[in-house]
mmCIF file of C-alpha atoms in Angstrom:
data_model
loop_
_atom_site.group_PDB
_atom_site.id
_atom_site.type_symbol
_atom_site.label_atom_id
_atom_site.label_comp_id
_atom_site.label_asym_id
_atom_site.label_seq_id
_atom_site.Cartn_x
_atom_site.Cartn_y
_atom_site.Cartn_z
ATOM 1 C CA UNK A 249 -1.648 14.574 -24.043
ATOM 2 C CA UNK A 250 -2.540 11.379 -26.133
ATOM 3 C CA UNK A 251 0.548 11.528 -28.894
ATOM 4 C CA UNK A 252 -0.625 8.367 -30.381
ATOM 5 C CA UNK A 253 -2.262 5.273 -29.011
ATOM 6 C CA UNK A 254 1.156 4.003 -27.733
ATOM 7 C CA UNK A 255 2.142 6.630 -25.681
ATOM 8 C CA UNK A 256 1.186 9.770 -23.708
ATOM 9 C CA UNK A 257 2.128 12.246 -21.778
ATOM 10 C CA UNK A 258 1.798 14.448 -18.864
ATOM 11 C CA UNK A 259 2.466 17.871 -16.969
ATOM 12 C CA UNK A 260 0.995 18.925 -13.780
ATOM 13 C CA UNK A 261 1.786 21.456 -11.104
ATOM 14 C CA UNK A 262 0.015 21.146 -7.537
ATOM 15 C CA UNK A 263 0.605 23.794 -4.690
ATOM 16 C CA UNK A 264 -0.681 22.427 -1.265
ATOM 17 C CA UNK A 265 -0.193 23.740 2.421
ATOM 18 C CA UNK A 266 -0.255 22.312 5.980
ATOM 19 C CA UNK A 267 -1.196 24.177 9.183
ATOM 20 C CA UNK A 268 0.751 24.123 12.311
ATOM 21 C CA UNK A 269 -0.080 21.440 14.504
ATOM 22 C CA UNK A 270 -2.182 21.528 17.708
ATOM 23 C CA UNK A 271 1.475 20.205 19.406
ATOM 24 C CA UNK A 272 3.385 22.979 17.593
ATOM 25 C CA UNK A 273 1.101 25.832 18.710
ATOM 26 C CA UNK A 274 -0.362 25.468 21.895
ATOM 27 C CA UNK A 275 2.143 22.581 23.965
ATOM 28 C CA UNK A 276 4.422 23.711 26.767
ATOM 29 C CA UNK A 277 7.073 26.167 26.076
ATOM 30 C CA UNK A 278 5.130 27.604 23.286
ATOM 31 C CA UNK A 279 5.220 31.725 23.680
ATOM 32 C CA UNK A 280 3.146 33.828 21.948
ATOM 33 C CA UNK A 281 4.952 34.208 18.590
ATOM 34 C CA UNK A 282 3.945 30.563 18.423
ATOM 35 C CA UNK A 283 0.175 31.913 17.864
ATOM 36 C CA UNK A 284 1.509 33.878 14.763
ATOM 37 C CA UNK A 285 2.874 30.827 13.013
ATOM 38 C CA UNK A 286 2.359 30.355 9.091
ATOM 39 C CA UNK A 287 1.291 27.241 7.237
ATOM 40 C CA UNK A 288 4.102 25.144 5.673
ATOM 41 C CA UNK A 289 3.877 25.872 1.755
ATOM 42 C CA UNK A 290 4.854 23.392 -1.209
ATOM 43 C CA UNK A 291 5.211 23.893 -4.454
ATOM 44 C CA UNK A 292 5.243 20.438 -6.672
ATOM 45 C CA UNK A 293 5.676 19.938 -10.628
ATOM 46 C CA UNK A 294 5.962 17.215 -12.381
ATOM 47 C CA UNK A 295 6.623 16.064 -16.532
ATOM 48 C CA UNK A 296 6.427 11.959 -17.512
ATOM 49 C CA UNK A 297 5.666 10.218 -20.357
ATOM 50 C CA UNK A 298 3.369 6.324 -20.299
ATOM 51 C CA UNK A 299 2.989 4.088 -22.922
ATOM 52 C CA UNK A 300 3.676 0.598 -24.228
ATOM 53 C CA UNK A 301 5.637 -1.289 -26.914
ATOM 54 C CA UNK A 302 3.813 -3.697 -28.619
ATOM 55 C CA UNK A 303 1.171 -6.027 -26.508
ATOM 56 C CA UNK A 304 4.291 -7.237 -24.173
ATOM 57 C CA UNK A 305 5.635 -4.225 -22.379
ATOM 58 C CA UNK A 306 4.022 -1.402 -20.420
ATOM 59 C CA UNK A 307 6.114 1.310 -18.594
ATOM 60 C CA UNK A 308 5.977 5.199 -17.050
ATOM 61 C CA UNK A 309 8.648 7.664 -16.221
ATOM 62 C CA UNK A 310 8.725 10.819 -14.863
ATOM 63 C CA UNK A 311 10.781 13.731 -12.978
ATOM 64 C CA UNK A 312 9.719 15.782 -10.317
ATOM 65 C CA UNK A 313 10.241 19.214 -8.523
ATOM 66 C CA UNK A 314 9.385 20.235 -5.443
ATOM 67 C CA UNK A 315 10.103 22.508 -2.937
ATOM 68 C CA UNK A 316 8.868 23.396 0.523
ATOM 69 C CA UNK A 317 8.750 26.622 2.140
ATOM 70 C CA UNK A 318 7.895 27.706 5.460
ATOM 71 C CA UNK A 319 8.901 25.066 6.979
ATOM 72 C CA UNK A 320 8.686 24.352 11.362
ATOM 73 C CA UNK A 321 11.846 24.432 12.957
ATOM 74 C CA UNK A 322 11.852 23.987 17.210
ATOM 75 C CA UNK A 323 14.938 25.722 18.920
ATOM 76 C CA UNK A 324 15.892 26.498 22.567
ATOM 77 C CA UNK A 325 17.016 29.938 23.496
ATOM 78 C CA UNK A 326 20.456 29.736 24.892
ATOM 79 C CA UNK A 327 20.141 31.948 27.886
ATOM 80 C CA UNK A 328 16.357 31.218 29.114
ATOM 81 C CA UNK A 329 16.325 27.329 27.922
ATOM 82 C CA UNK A 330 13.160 28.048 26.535
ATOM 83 C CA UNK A 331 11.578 26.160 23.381
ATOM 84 C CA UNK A 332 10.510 28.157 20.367
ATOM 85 C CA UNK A 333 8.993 27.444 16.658
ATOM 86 C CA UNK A 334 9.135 29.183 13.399
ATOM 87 C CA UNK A 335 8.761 29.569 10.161
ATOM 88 C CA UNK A 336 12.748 29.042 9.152
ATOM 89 C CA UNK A 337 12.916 25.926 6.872
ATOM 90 C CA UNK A 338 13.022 25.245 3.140
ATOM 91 C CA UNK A 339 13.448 22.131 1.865
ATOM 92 C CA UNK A 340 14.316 20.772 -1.906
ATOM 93 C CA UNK A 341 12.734 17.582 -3.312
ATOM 94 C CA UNK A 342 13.832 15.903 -6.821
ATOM 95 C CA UNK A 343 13.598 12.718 -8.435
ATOM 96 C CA UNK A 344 12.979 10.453 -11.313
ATOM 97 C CA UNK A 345 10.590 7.558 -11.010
ATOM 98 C CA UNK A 346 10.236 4.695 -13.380
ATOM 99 C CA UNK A 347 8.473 1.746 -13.890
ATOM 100 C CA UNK A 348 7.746 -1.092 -16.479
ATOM 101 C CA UNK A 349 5.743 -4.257 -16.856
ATOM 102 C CA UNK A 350 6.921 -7.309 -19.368
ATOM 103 C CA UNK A 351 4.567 -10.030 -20.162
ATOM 104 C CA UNK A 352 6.747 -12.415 -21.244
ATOM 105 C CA UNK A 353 3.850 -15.218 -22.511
ATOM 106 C CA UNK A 354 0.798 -16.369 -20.771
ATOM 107 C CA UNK A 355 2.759 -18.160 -17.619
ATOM 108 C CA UNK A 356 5.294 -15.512 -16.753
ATOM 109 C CA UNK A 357 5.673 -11.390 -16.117
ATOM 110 C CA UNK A 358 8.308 -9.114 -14.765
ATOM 111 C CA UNK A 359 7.770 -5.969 -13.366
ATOM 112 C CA UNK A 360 10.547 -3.915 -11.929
ATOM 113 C CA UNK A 361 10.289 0.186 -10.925
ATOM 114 C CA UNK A 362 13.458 2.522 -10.010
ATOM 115 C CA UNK A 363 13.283 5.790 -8.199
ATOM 116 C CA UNK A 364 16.642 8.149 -7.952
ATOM 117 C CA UNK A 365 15.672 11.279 -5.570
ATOM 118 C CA UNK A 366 17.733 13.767 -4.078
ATOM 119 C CA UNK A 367 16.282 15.537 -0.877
ATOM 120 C CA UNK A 368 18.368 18.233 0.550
ATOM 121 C CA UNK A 369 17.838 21.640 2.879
ATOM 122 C CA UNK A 370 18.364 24.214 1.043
ATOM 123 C CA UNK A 371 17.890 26.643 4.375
ATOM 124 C CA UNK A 372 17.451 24.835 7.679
ATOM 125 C CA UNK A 373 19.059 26.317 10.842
ATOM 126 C CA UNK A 374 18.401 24.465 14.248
ATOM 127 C CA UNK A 375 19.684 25.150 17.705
ATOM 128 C CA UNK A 376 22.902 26.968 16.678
ATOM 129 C CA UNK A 377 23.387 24.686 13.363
ATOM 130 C CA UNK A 378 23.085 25.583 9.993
ATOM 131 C CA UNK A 379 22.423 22.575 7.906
ATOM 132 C CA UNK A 380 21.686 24.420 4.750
ATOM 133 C CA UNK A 381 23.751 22.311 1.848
ATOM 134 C CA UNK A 382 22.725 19.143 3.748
ATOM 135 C CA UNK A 383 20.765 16.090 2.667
ATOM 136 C CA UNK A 384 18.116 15.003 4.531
ATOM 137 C CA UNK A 385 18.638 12.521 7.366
ATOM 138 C CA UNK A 386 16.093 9.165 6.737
ATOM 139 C CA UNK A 387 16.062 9.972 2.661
ATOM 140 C CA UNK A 388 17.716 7.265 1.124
ATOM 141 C CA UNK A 389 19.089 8.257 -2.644
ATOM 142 C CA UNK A 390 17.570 5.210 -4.908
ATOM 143 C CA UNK A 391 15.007 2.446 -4.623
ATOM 144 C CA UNK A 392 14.913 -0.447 -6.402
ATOM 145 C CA UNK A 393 11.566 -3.399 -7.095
ATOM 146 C CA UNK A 394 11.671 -5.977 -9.533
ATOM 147 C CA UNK A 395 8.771 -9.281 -9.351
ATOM 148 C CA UNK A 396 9.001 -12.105 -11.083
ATOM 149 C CA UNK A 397 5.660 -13.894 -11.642
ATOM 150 C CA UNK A 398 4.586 -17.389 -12.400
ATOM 151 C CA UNK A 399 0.834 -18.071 -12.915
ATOM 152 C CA UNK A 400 0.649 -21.187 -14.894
ATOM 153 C CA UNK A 401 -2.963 -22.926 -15.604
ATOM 154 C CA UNK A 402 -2.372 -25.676 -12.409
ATOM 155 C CA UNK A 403 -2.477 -22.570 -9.994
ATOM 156 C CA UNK A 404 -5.916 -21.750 -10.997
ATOM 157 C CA UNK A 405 -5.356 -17.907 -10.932
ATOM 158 C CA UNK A 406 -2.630 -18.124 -8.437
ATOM 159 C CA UNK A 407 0.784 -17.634 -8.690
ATOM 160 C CA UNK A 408 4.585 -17.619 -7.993
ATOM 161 C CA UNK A 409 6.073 -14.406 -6.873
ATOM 162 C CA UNK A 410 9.645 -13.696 -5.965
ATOM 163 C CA UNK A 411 10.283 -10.209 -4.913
ATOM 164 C CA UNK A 412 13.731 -8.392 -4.828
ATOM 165 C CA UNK A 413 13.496 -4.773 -2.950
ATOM 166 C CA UNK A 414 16.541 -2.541 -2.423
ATOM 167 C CA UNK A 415 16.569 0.305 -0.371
ATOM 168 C CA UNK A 416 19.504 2.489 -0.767
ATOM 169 C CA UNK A 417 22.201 4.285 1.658
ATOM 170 C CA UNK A 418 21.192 7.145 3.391
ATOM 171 C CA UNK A 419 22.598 9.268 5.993
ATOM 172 C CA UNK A 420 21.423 9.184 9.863
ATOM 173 C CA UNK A 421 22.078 12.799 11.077
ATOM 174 C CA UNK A 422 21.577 16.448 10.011
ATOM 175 C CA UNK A 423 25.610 16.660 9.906
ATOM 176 C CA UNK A 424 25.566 13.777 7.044
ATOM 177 C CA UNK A 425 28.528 12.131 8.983
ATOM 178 C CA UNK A 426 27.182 8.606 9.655
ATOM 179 C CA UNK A 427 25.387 6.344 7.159
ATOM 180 C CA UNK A 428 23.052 3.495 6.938
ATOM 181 C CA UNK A 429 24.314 1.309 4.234
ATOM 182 C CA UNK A 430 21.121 0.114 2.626
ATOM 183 C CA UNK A 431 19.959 -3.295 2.545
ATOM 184 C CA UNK A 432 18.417 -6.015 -0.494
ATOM 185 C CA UNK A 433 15.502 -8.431 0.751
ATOM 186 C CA UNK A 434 14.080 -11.283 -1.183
ATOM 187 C CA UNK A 435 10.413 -12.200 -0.611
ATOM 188 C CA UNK A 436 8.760 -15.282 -2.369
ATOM 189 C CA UNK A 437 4.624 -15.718 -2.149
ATOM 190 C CA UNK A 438 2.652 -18.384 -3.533
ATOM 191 C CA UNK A 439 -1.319 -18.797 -3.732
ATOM 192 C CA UNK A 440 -3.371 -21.496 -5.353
ATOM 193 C CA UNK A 441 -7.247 -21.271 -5.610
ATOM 194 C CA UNK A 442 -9.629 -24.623 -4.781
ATOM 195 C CA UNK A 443 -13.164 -24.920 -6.896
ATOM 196 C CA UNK A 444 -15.754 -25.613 -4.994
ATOM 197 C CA UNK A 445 -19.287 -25.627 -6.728
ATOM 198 C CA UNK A 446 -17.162 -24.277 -9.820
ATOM 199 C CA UNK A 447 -16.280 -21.043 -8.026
ATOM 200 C CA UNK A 448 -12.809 -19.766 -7.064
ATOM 201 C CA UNK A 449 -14.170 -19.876 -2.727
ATOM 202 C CA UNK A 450 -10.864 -21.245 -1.191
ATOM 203 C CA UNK A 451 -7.406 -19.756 -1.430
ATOM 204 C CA UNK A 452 -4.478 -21.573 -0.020
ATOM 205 C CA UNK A 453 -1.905 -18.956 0.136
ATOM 206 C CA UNK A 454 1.926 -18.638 1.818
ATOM 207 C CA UNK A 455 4.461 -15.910 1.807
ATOM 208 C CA UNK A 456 8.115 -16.348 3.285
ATOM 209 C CA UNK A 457 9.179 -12.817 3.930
ATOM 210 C CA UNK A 458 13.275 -11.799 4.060
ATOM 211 C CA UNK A 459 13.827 -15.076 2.629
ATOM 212 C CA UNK A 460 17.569 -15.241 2.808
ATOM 213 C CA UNK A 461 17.002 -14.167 6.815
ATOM 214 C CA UNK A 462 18.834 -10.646 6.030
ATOM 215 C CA UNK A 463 19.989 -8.573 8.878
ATOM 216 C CA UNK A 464 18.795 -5.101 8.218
ATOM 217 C CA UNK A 465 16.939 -2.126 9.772
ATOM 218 C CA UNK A 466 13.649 0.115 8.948
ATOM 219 C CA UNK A 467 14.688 2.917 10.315
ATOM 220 C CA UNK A 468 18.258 4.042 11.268
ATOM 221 C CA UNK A 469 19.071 7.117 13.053
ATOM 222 C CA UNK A 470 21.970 9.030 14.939
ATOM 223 C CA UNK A 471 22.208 11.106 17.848
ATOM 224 C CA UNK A 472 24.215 12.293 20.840
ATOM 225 C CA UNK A 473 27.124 9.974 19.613
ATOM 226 C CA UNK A 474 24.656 7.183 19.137
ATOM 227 C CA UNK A 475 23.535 5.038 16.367
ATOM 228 C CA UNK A 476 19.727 3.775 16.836
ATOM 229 C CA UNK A 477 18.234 0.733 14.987
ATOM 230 C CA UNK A 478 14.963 -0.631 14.115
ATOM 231 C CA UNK A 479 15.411 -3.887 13.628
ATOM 232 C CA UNK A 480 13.237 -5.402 10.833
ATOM 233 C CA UNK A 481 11.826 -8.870 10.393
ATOM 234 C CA UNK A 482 14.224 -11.896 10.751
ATOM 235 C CA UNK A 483 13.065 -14.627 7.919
ATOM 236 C CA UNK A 484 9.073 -15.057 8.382
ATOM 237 C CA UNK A 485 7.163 -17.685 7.395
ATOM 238 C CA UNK A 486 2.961 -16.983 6.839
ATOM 239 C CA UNK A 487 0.425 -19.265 5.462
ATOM 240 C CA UNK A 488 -3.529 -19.412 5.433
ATOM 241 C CA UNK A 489 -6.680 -19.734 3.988
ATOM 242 C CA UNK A 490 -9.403 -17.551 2.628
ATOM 243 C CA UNK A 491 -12.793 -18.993 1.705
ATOM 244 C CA UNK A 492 -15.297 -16.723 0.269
ATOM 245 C CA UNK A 493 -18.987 -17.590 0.563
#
């Protein structure tokens, strides 16, 4: 809904489903009850406003809603050591999400964007453990991008970028005992575009990725007493050209 020309907002409610996997149905250890599995359900709503103050600043917000029903869960039976799948899991899913864009005159913009969530099971029990309560493992709590840009007449179209990202703590298990701090990376990109028969054909472009050569990880887990790390990029350098013809 259009309130004025400045801002507007919205409401929307989606319901979706997704059927069992080929894996989940037919791969060894299944049984028969596996045949009789359901799809996993979600219900999804969502409320934001948009709009923009004056010729300089754009931004959205919004908060969502959405839970999951139905969801897989794999156990072993304790006697026979066989492997089963059901229909046991729900799963809640909540957030805000915000983002704004400031022109601050003709040579340089900032964007940033902020998301808060909160993913938790709201009934999950696996292989004797009842996680219900629980956050998610691999869900971290709040992300963070902000770019600065600098695309000043000499560039030609191009620009100076410097990215900061945050990725928040999360925790590694089901048990939420161990946690993965979070980690801040700096990127910083730079293209320039060449004239040639007064078109915009070559781009000269570099990018130095993690530029203060941050230790972090991707992914983070923990299991059997064990912390497991993806390692991400250690500072990287790229540069090339693109010529268009």
């Amino acid at each position: 809904y259009e309130f004025n020309n400045n801002i507007n907002g919205f409401i929307s409610y989606r319901n979706a489903f997704r059927a069992p996997s080929e894996g989940q149905l037919f791969r060894p250890g299944s049984n028969q009850a596996s045949l009789d599995l359901d799809p996993v359900k979600a219900d999804s709503y969502e409320i934001g406003v948009r709009g923009k103050l004056g010729s300089q600043l754009n931004y959205e917000a919004s908060y969502y809603y959405m839970k999951k029903k139905d969801d897989l869960v794999t156990y072993e039976d304790a006697v026979t050591g066989d492997r089963y799948t059901s229909n046991a899991g729900e799963t809640l899913h909540k957030g805000i999400e915000s983002g704004a864009d400031y022109q601050f005159n003709s040579d340089w913009s900032l964007g940033a964007s902020y998301t808060h969530t909160k993913q938790t099971y709201e009934k999950w029990q696996e292989k004797g453990n009842d996680y219900s309560g629980n956050e998610l493992p691999s869900a971290p709590k709040n992300f963070a991008n902000t770019t600065l840009n600098y695309h000043p007449a000499i560039l030609n179209a191009g620009r100076v970028e410097l990215e900061w990202s945050h990725i928040g703590s999360y925790w590694m298990d089901n048990d939420n005992t161990e946690k993965y701090d979070g980690h801040d990376l700096l990127n910083l990109r730079i293209n320039h575009f060449i004239d040639m028969n007064n078109k915009k054909q070559l781009e000269v472009y570099a990018r130095i990725m993690n530029l203060t050569d941050k230790r972090y990880a991707t992914a983070a887990s923990f299991s059997r007493g064990e912390a497991t790390y993806a390692p991400g990029m250690e500072r990287t350098v790229y540069a090339g050209l693109n010529y268009k013809f």
